[in-house]
CSV table of C-alpha atoms and ligand atoms in Angstrom, one decimal:
chain,number,residue,atom,x,y,z
A,1,MET,CA,-16.6,6.2,-5.6
A,2,THR,CA,-16.7,9.8,-5.2
A,3,PRO,CA,-20.6,10.8,-4.5
A,4,ALA,CA,-21.6,13.6,-7.9
A,5,ALA,CA,-21.3,16.8,-6.9
A,6,PRO,CA,-24.8,18.2,-5.6
A,7,ARG,CA,-27.0,19.7,-9.4
A,8,LEU,CA,-27.1,23.3,-8.6
A,9,THR,CA,-29.7,25.4,-9.7
A,10,ALA,CA,-29.5,29.3,-11.0
A,11,PRO,CA,-32.0,31.2,-9.0
A,12,THR,CA,-35.4,31.8,-10.7
A,13,ALA,CA,-36.2,34.4,-12.3
A,14,GLY,CA,-40.2,36.3,-11.3
A,15,PRO,CA,-42.9,36.7,-13.7
A,16,LEU,CA,-42.1,39.3,-16.9
A,17,ALA,CA,-46.0,40.6,-16.5
A,18,ALA,CA,-45.9,44.6,-16.2
A,19,GLY,CA,-44.5,46.0,-12.9
A,20,GLY,CA,-43.0,42.1,-12.0
A,21,HIS,CA,-39.8,43.5,-11.1
A,22,GLY,CA,-40.7,46.5,-10.0
A,23,ASP,CA,-39.0,48.3,-12.7
A,24,GLY,CA,-42.1,49.5,-14.4
A,25,GLY,CA,-42.9,46.4,-16.6
A,26,VAL,CA,-39.1,46.3,-18.4
A,27,GLY,CA,-38.9,42.4,-18.9
A,28,TRP,CA,-37.0,40.2,-21.7
A,29,GLU,CA,-37.1,36.8,-21.9
A,30,LEU,CA,-34.1,35.1,-23.4
A,31,ARG,CA,-34.4,30.9,-24.9
A,32,LEU,CA,-31.5,28.8,-23.7
A,33,PRO,CA,-30.5,26.1,-25.2
A,34,ARG,CA,-32.7,22.1,-24.2
A,35,GLY,CA,-35.9,24.6,-23.8
A,36,ARG,CA,-34.8,26.8,-20.9
A,37,THR,CA,-34.7,30.5,-20.1
A,38,LEU,CA,-33.4,34.1,-18.8
A,39,ALA,CA,-35.5,36.3,-17.5
A,40,LEU,CA,-34.4,39.7,-17.7
A,41,SER,CA,-35.5,43.2,-16.3
A,42,ARG,CA,-34.4,45.9,-14.9
A,43,ARG,CA,-33.3,44.8,-11.5
A,44,PRO,CA,-30.0,43.0,-12.6
A,45,LEU,CA,-29.2,39.5,-12.9
A,46,VAL,CA,-24.9,38.9,-11.4
A,47,MET,CA,-22.9,37.5,-14.4
A,48,GLY,CA,-19.5,36.3,-12.1
A,49,VAL,CA,-16.4,36.6,-14.1
A,50,LEU,CA,-14.2,32.7,-14.3
A,51,ASN,CA,-11.3,33.7,-15.9
A,52,LEU,CA,-9.3,30.7,-17.0
A,53,THR,CA,-6.3,32.4,-18.1
A,54,PRO,CA,-3.1,33.1,-16.8
A,55,ASP,CA,-3.2,36.5,-17.6
A,56,SER,CA,-6.0,38.2,-16.6
A,57,PHE,CA,-5.6,41.9,-15.6
A,58,SER,CA,-6.8,41.2,-12.1
A,59,ASP,CA,-7.0,37.9,-11.4
A,60,GLY,CA,-4.6,35.9,-13.8
A,61,GLY,CA,-3.9,32.5,-13.0
A,62,GLU,CA,-6.2,32.4,-10.3
A,63,HIS,CA,-8.2,29.4,-11.7
A,64,LEU,CA,-6.0,28.3,-14.4
A,65,ASP,CA,-5.9,24.5,-12.8
A,66,PRO,CA,-9.6,23.4,-14.0
A,67,ARG,CA,-10.1,21.6,-10.2
A,68,HIS,CA,-9.9,25.8,-9.3
A,69,ALA,CA,-11.5,26.7,-11.6
A,70,LEU,CA,-14.9,24.9,-10.8
A,71,ALA,CA,-14.3,25.3,-6.9
A,72,ARG,CA,-14.9,29.0,-8.0
A,73,ALA,CA,-17.8,29.1,-10.5
A,74,ARG,CA,-20.0,26.5,-7.6
A,75,GLN,CA,-18.6,29.6,-5.4
A,76,MET,CA,-20.2,32.1,-7.0
A,77,LEU,CA,-23.1,30.0,-7.9
A,78,ALA,CA,-24.0,29.5,-4.4
A,79,GLU,CA,-23.4,33.2,-4.0
A,80,GLY,CA,-25.8,34.1,-6.1
A,81,ALA,CA,-24.5,34.3,-9.9
A,82,ALA,CA,-27.4,33.8,-12.6
A,83,VAL,CA,-24.6,33.3,-15.2
A,84,ILE,CA,-21.1,32.4,-14.7
A,85,ASP,CA,-19.0,34.2,-18.0
A,86,LEU,CA,-15.9,31.4,-18.6
A,87,GLY,CA,-13.2,33.5,-20.3
A,88,ALA,CA,-10.4,31.7,-21.3
A,89,GLU,CA,-7.8,34.4,-23.2
A,90,SER,CA,-7.0,37.9,-21.9
A,91,THR,CA,-8.7,41.0,-23.5
A,92,ARG,CA,-6.9,43.4,-21.5
A,93,PRO,CA,-5.6,46.2,-23.6
A,94,ALA,CA,-2.6,47.4,-24.3
A,95,GLY,CA,-1.8,51.4,-22.6
A,96,ARG,CA,-0.4,52.8,-19.4
A,97,ALA,CA,-2.3,50.3,-17.1
A,98,TYR,CA,-1.9,47.0,-18.0
A,99,GLY,CA,1.1,47.8,-20.7
A,100,ALA,CA,1.8,45.7,-24.0
A,101,GLY,CA,-1.7,44.3,-23.4
A,102,ALA,CA,-2.8,40.6,-24.1
A,103,ALA,CA,-0.8,38.2,-26.0
A,104,TYR,CA,-2.9,36.4,-29.0
A,105,VAL,CA,-4.1,32.9,-28.0
A,106,PRO,CA,-4.4,30.4,-30.5
A,107,ALA,CA,-7.8,28.6,-30.1
A,108,GLU,CA,-6.3,25.1,-29.6
A,109,GLU,CA,-4.9,27.0,-26.7
A,110,GLU,CA,-8.2,28.3,-26.1
A,111,LEU,CA,-10.2,25.7,-26.2
A,112,ARG,CA,-8.0,23.4,-24.1
A,113,ARG,CA,-7.9,26.2,-21.4
A,114,LEU,CA,-11.9,26.3,-21.6
A,115,LEU,CA,-13.5,22.9,-22.5
A,116,PRO,CA,-12.8,21.1,-19.2
A,117,VAL,CA,-14.5,23.2,-17.1
A,118,LEU,CA,-17.0,24.1,-19.6
A,119,GLU,CA,-17.9,20.4,-19.5
A,120,ARG,CA,-17.9,19.8,-16.1
A,121,LEU,CA,-19.1,22.6,-15.2
A,122,ARG,CA,-22.6,21.4,-17.9
A,123,ALA,CA,-22.7,18.4,-16.5
A,124,GLU,CA,-23.8,19.5,-12.8
A,125,THR,CA,-26.0,23.0,-13.0
A,126,ASP,CA,-28.4,24.5,-15.0
A,127,ALA,CA,-27.9,27.9,-14.8
A,128,ALA,CA,-26.4,30.2,-17.6
A,129,LEU,CA,-22.7,29.3,-18.4
A,130,SER,CA,-22.0,32.0,-21.1
A,131,VAL,CA,-18.5,32.0,-23.1
A,132,ASP,CA,-16.7,34.9,-23.4
A,133,THR,CA,-14.7,34.6,-27.0
A,134,ARG,CA,-14.6,36.2,-30.0
A,135,LYS,CA,-13.2,33.3,-32.2
A,136,GLY,CA,-16.1,31.2,-34.3
A,137,VAL,CA,-14.0,27.7,-33.8
A,138,VAL,CA,-14.5,28.2,-29.9
A,139,ALA,CA,-17.6,29.4,-30.2
A,140,ARG,CA,-18.7,26.3,-31.9
A,141,ALA,CA,-17.4,24.0,-29.7
A,142,ALA,CA,-17.9,25.6,-26.7
A,143,LEU,CA,-21.7,25.4,-27.7
A,144,ALA,CA,-21.3,22.2,-28.6
A,145,ALA,CA,-20.0,21.6,-25.3
A,146,GLY,CA,-23.5,23.2,-23.1
A,147,ALA,CA,-22.6,26.8,-23.0
A,148,ASP,CA,-25.7,28.7,-23.1
A,149,LEU,CA,-24.8,32.3,-24.5
A,150,LEU,CA,-22.1,33.8,-26.3
A,151,ASN,CA,-20.0,36.8,-25.3
A,152,ASP,CA,-18.2,38.7,-27.9
A,153,VAL,CA,-15.7,41.7,-26.7
A,154,THR,CA,-16.1,42.1,-30.9
A,155,ALA,CA,-19.2,42.3,-31.4
A,156,LEU,CA,-19.0,39.4,-34.0
A,157,ALA,CA,-16.4,40.3,-36.4
A,158,ASP,CA,-15.8,37.0,-36.7
A,159,PRO,CA,-18.0,36.0,-39.6
A,160,GLU,CA,-17.6,32.2,-38.4
A,161,ALA,CA,-18.6,33.1,-34.5
A,162,ALA,CA,-21.7,35.5,-36.2
A,163,ALA,CA,-22.7,31.8,-37.6
A,164,ALA,CA,-22.4,30.2,-35.1
A,165,ALA,CA,-24.6,32.2,-32.9
A,166,ALA,CA,-27.3,32.8,-35.8
A,167,GLU,CA,-27.1,28.5,-36.1
A,168,SER,CA,-27.3,27.7,-32.2
A,169,GLY,CA,-30.3,30.6,-31.7
A,170,CYS,CA,-28.2,31.4,-28.5
A,171,PRO,CA,-28.3,34.6,-26.7
A,172,VAL,CA,-25.2,37.2,-27.7
A,173,VAL,CA,-24.0,39.8,-25.8
A,174,LEU,CA,-23.1,42.5,-28.6
A,175,MET,CA,-20.4,44.5,-27.0
A,176,HIS,CA,-18.4,47.8,-27.7
A,177,SER,CA,-15.0,48.5,-28.4
A,178,ARG,CA,-12.7,49.7,-31.6
A,179,GLY,CA,-9.4,48.4,-33.0
A,180,ASP,CA,-8.2,45.1,-31.0
A,181,VAL,CA,-6.1,45.1,-27.7
A,182,ALA,CA,-2.7,46.7,-29.5
A,183,ASP,CA,-4.7,50.0,-30.5
A,184,MET,CA,-7.6,50.5,-28.9
A,185,ALA,CA,-6.6,52.9,-26.4
A,186,SER,CA,-5.3,55.1,-29.5
A,187,ARG,CA,-9.1,55.1,-30.8
A,188,ALA,CA,-10.9,56.2,-27.5
A,189,ALA,CA,-11.5,59.4,-29.8
A,190,TYR,CA,-15.1,60.5,-29.2
A,191,GLY,CA,-16.9,63.5,-30.0
A,192,ASP,CA,-19.8,62.5,-28.1
A,193,VAL,CA,-19.0,59.1,-26.8
A,194,VAL,CA,-22.6,58.1,-25.8
A,195,ALA,CA,-23.6,59.6,-29.1
A,196,GLU,CA,-20.8,57.2,-30.9
A,197,VAL,CA,-21.2,54.1,-28.9
A,198,ARG,CA,-25.1,54.1,-29.1
A,199,ALA,CA,-24.7,54.2,-32.7
A,200,GLU,CA,-21.9,51.9,-33.3
A,201,LEU,CA,-24.1,49.9,-31.3
A,202,ALA,CA,-26.8,49.8,-33.3
A,203,ALA,CA,-25.0,49.3,-36.0
A,204,ALA,CA,-24.0,46.3,-34.3
A,205,LEU,CA,-27.2,45.1,-33.6
A,206,ALA,CA,-28.3,45.2,-37.5
A,207,ARG,CA,-24.8,43.4,-38.7
A,208,ALA,CA,-25.4,40.8,-36.1
A,209,GLU,CA,-29.6,40.8,-37.5
A,210,ALA,CA,-27.9,40.5,-40.9
A,211,ALA,CA,-26.0,37.5,-40.5
A,212,GLY,CA,-29.1,35.9,-39.1
A,213,VAL,CA,-29.1,36.4,-35.4
A,214,ALA,CA,-32.3,37.1,-33.9
A,215,ARG,CA,-32.6,41.0,-32.7
A,216,GLU,CA,-34.4,39.2,-29.4
A,217,GLN,CA,-31.6,37.1,-28.2
A,218,VAL,CA,-29.1,40.0,-28.2
A,219,ILE,CA,-27.8,41.6,-25.0
A,220,LEU,CA,-25.8,45.0,-25.7
A,221,ASP,CA,-22.9,46.2,-23.6
A,222,PRO,CA,-21.3,50.0,-23.4
A,223,GLY,CA,-17.8,47.9,-23.0
A,224,LEU,CA,-16.2,49.9,-20.1
A,225,GLY,CA,-12.5,50.1,-21.0
A,226,PHE,CA,-12.3,49.0,-24.4
A,227,ALA,CA,-11.1,51.8,-26.7
A,228,LYS,CA,-12.7,54.6,-23.9
A,229,THR,CA,-11.0,56.6,-21.5
A,230,ALA,CA,-12.1,56.8,-17.9
A,231,ALA,CA,-14.1,60.3,-18.8
A,232,HIS,CA,-15.9,57.8,-21.9
A,233,ASN,CA,-16.0,55.5,-19.0
A,234,LEU,CA,-17.7,57.8,-16.6
A,235,ALA,CA,-19.9,59.5,-19.1
A,236,LEU,CA,-21.4,55.8,-20.3
A,237,LEU,CA,-22.3,54.9,-16.8
A,238,ALA,CA,-23.9,58.7,-16.3
A,239,ARG,CA,-25.8,58.5,-19.3
A,240,LEU,CA,-26.6,54.9,-19.0
A,241,PRO,CA,-30.5,55.3,-20.0
A,242,GLU,CA,-29.6,56.9,-23.4
A,243,LEU,CA,-28.4,53.4,-24.5
A,244,ALA,CA,-31.4,51.7,-23.5
A,245,THR,CA,-32.9,53.3,-25.7
A,246,LEU,CA,-31.5,50.8,-28.4
A,247,GLY,CA,-34.4,48.5,-26.9
A,248,ARG,CA,-32.3,45.6,-25.4
A,249,PRO,CA,-31.4,44.8,-22.0
A,250,LEU,CA,-27.5,46.0,-21.4
A,251,LEU,CA,-24.9,44.3,-19.5
A,252,VAL,CA,-22.3,46.3,-18.3
A,253,GLY,CA,-19.0,45.4,-16.7
A,254,ALA,CA,-17.4,47.8,-14.3
A,255,SER,CA,-16.1,45.3,-12.0
A,256,ARG,CA,-12.2,46.4,-11.4
A,257,LYS,CA,-11.0,47.8,-14.3
A,258,SER,CA,-8.9,51.1,-14.6
A,259,PHE,CA,-10.7,53.7,-14.6
A,260,VAL,CA,-11.6,52.6,-11.0
A,261,GLY,CA,-8.2,52.4,-9.8
A,262,GLU,CA,-7.7,56.1,-11.8
A,263,LEU,CA,-10.4,57.2,-9.8
A,264,THR,CA,-8.8,56.0,-6.6
A,265,GLY,CA,-5.7,55.2,-6.8
A,266,ALA,CA,-6.8,51.5,-6.0
A,267,PRO,CA,-4.8,48.7,-7.1
A,268,PRO,CA,-6.7,45.9,-9.2
A,269,ALA,CA,-7.8,43.7,-6.1
A,270,GLU,CA,-8.7,46.3,-4.1
A,271,ARG,CA,-11.3,47.9,-6.2
A,272,LEU,CA,-14.1,46.0,-4.9
A,273,PRO,CA,-15.8,49.5,-3.7
A,274,GLY,CA,-15.6,51.3,-6.4
A,275,SER,CA,-17.1,48.4,-8.3
A,276,LEU,CA,-20.3,48.2,-6.4
A,277,ALA,CA,-20.7,52.1,-6.8
A,278,ALA,CA,-20.4,51.5,-10.5
A,279,ALA,CA,-22.4,48.5,-10.0
A,280,ALA,CA,-24.9,50.1,-8.3
A,281,TRP,CA,-25.6,53.1,-10.7
A,282,ALA,CA,-25.5,50.8,-13.8
A,283,ALA,CA,-28.7,49.2,-12.3
A,284,ARG,CA,-30.6,51.9,-10.8
A,285,HIS,CA,-29.8,53.3,-14.6
A,286,GLY,CA,-31.1,50.4,-16.6
A,287,ALA,CA,-28.6,47.8,-17.0
A,288,ALA,CA,-30.1,44.3,-17.0
A,289,ILE,CA,-27.1,42.2,-16.0
A,290,VAL,CA,-24.0,43.5,-14.2
A,291,ARG,CA,-20.4,41.4,-14.7
A,292,VAL,CA,-18.8,41.1,-12.0
A,293,HIS,CA,-15.6,38.9,-10.1
A,294,ASP,CA,-16.8,39.5,-6.7
A,295,VAL,CA,-19.9,38.0,-6.5
A,296,ALA,CA,-21.3,37.8,-2.7
A,297,ALA,CA,-20.4,41.4,-2.1
A,298,THR,CA,-22.3,42.9,-5.7
A,299,VAL,CA,-25.4,40.8,-4.7
A,300,GLN,CA,-25.8,41.8,-1.0
A,301,TYR,CA,-24.7,45.2,-2.2
A,302,LEU,CA,-27.8,45.2,-5.0
A,303,ALA,CA,-30.0,43.1,-2.7
A,304,VAL,CA,-30.1,45.9,-0.4
A,305,ASP,CA,-30.0,48.7,-2.7
A,306,ALA,CA,-33.1,47.5,-4.4
A,307,ALA,CA,-34.9,46.8,-1.4
A,308,ILE,CA,-34.4,50.8,-0.1
A,309,ALA,CA,-35.6,52.0,-3.7
A,310,ALA,CA,-38.7,49.7,-3.4
A,311,ALA,CA,-39.4,51.1,0.4
A,312,GLY,CA,-39.7,54.6,-1.7
A,313,ALA,CA,-41.8,53.6,-4.3
A,314,PRO,CA,-45.0,54.8,-3.9
A,315,ALA,CA,-47.5,52.1,-2.4
A,316,PRO,CA,-49.4,50.3,-5.8
B,401,HH2,N1,-15.1,42.7,-19.9
B,401,HH2,C1,-13.4,42.0,-19.9
B,401,HH2,C2,-13.7,40.9,-20.4
B,401,HH2,N2,-14.5,40.7,-21.4
B,401,HH2,N3,-17.1,41.0,-21.6
B,401,HH2,C3,-18.4,42.4,-21.7
B,401,HH2,N4,-19.7,41.8,-22.5
B,401,HH2,N5,-17.9,43.2,-21.0
B,401,HH2,C4,-16.7,43.9,-20.3
B,401,HH2,O1,-17.0,44.7,-20.0
B,401,HH2,C5,-15.4,42.7,-20.9
B,401,HH2,C6,-16.2,41.5,-21.1
B,401,HH2,C7,-12.5,42.1,-19.0
B,401,HH2,O2,-12.8,42.1,-18.0
B,401,HH2,P1,-11.6,40.5,-17.4
B,401,HH2,O3,-12.2,39.3,-17.7
B,401,HH2,O4,-11.8,40.5,-16.0
B,401,HH2,O5,-10.6,40.7,-18.1
B,401,HH2,P2,-9.5,40.1,-19.0
B,401,HH2,O6,-10.2,40.5,-20.1
B,401,HH2,O7,-7.9,40.6,-19.1
B,401,HH2,O8,-9.5,38.6,-18.9
């Protein structure tokens, strides 16, 4: 008989008392199933991306075999990821960088890719497991299989997804986007991108609340690369504190995205240095979670960045 895999535990977060994170006392405690919590502050947690897809833009096909996916999840937890984000449908937009964009995946196929990995991972870890889906039927099945959070790039556009989130009471990431994979590039037209994304996130939050989702369980995300040009992504990062005024924790996903490639000429697999610059900037400007492919490098980079910042802070 093979021995049971070791039970992995998420890194423990510190107290949420004022100043407890050295971040001016900004903190949130989100409720997870089974009485667990996820403590967030402006010193961000790292969310590791686990793409169970054949066609994701930077790592498609690498973790299609559930054994490879599980090994990758265990590795990311050991490297310091506080959340694993499992996605079984690529949301790669159509456009110059990615060709025709991701193909629609029927719910049955999405669940066939997702559930074996989610169930095994749930059995061996208490770490927070998030599911990146826009389909209510997938969200429901994932929550029943032990998922802790929903991450929805359509901000709960499917009423069934909103109902699943409301009924379960789980935390939800509401991400900003416009249109779908086929037309989002043509919808990247803004006067003031930061003001418009802020207003559209506020509206998404209000819609979620009207559907029964508790405001204190919501995380907001500007959706870098979704209906955004490189210039829009840069403006959103530069003015991230304006989004923080919505009063909810922010998640930022810049990892390996095409704007890093546009700025540097690097292909997706070589975008780690640029991704670290974006993660560090997001960390210093109010992100509560950074969603990344390269967990070990990001954890190390952010630890040193935070230590330098703390060393320069006035003594208490
Ligand atoms: N980006 C991607 C997918 N899901 N979710 C949130 N909340 N924020 C993001 O920025 C975000 C996301 C795209 O990255 P990836 O999952 O690596 O690619 P693909 O959609 O091709 O699978």
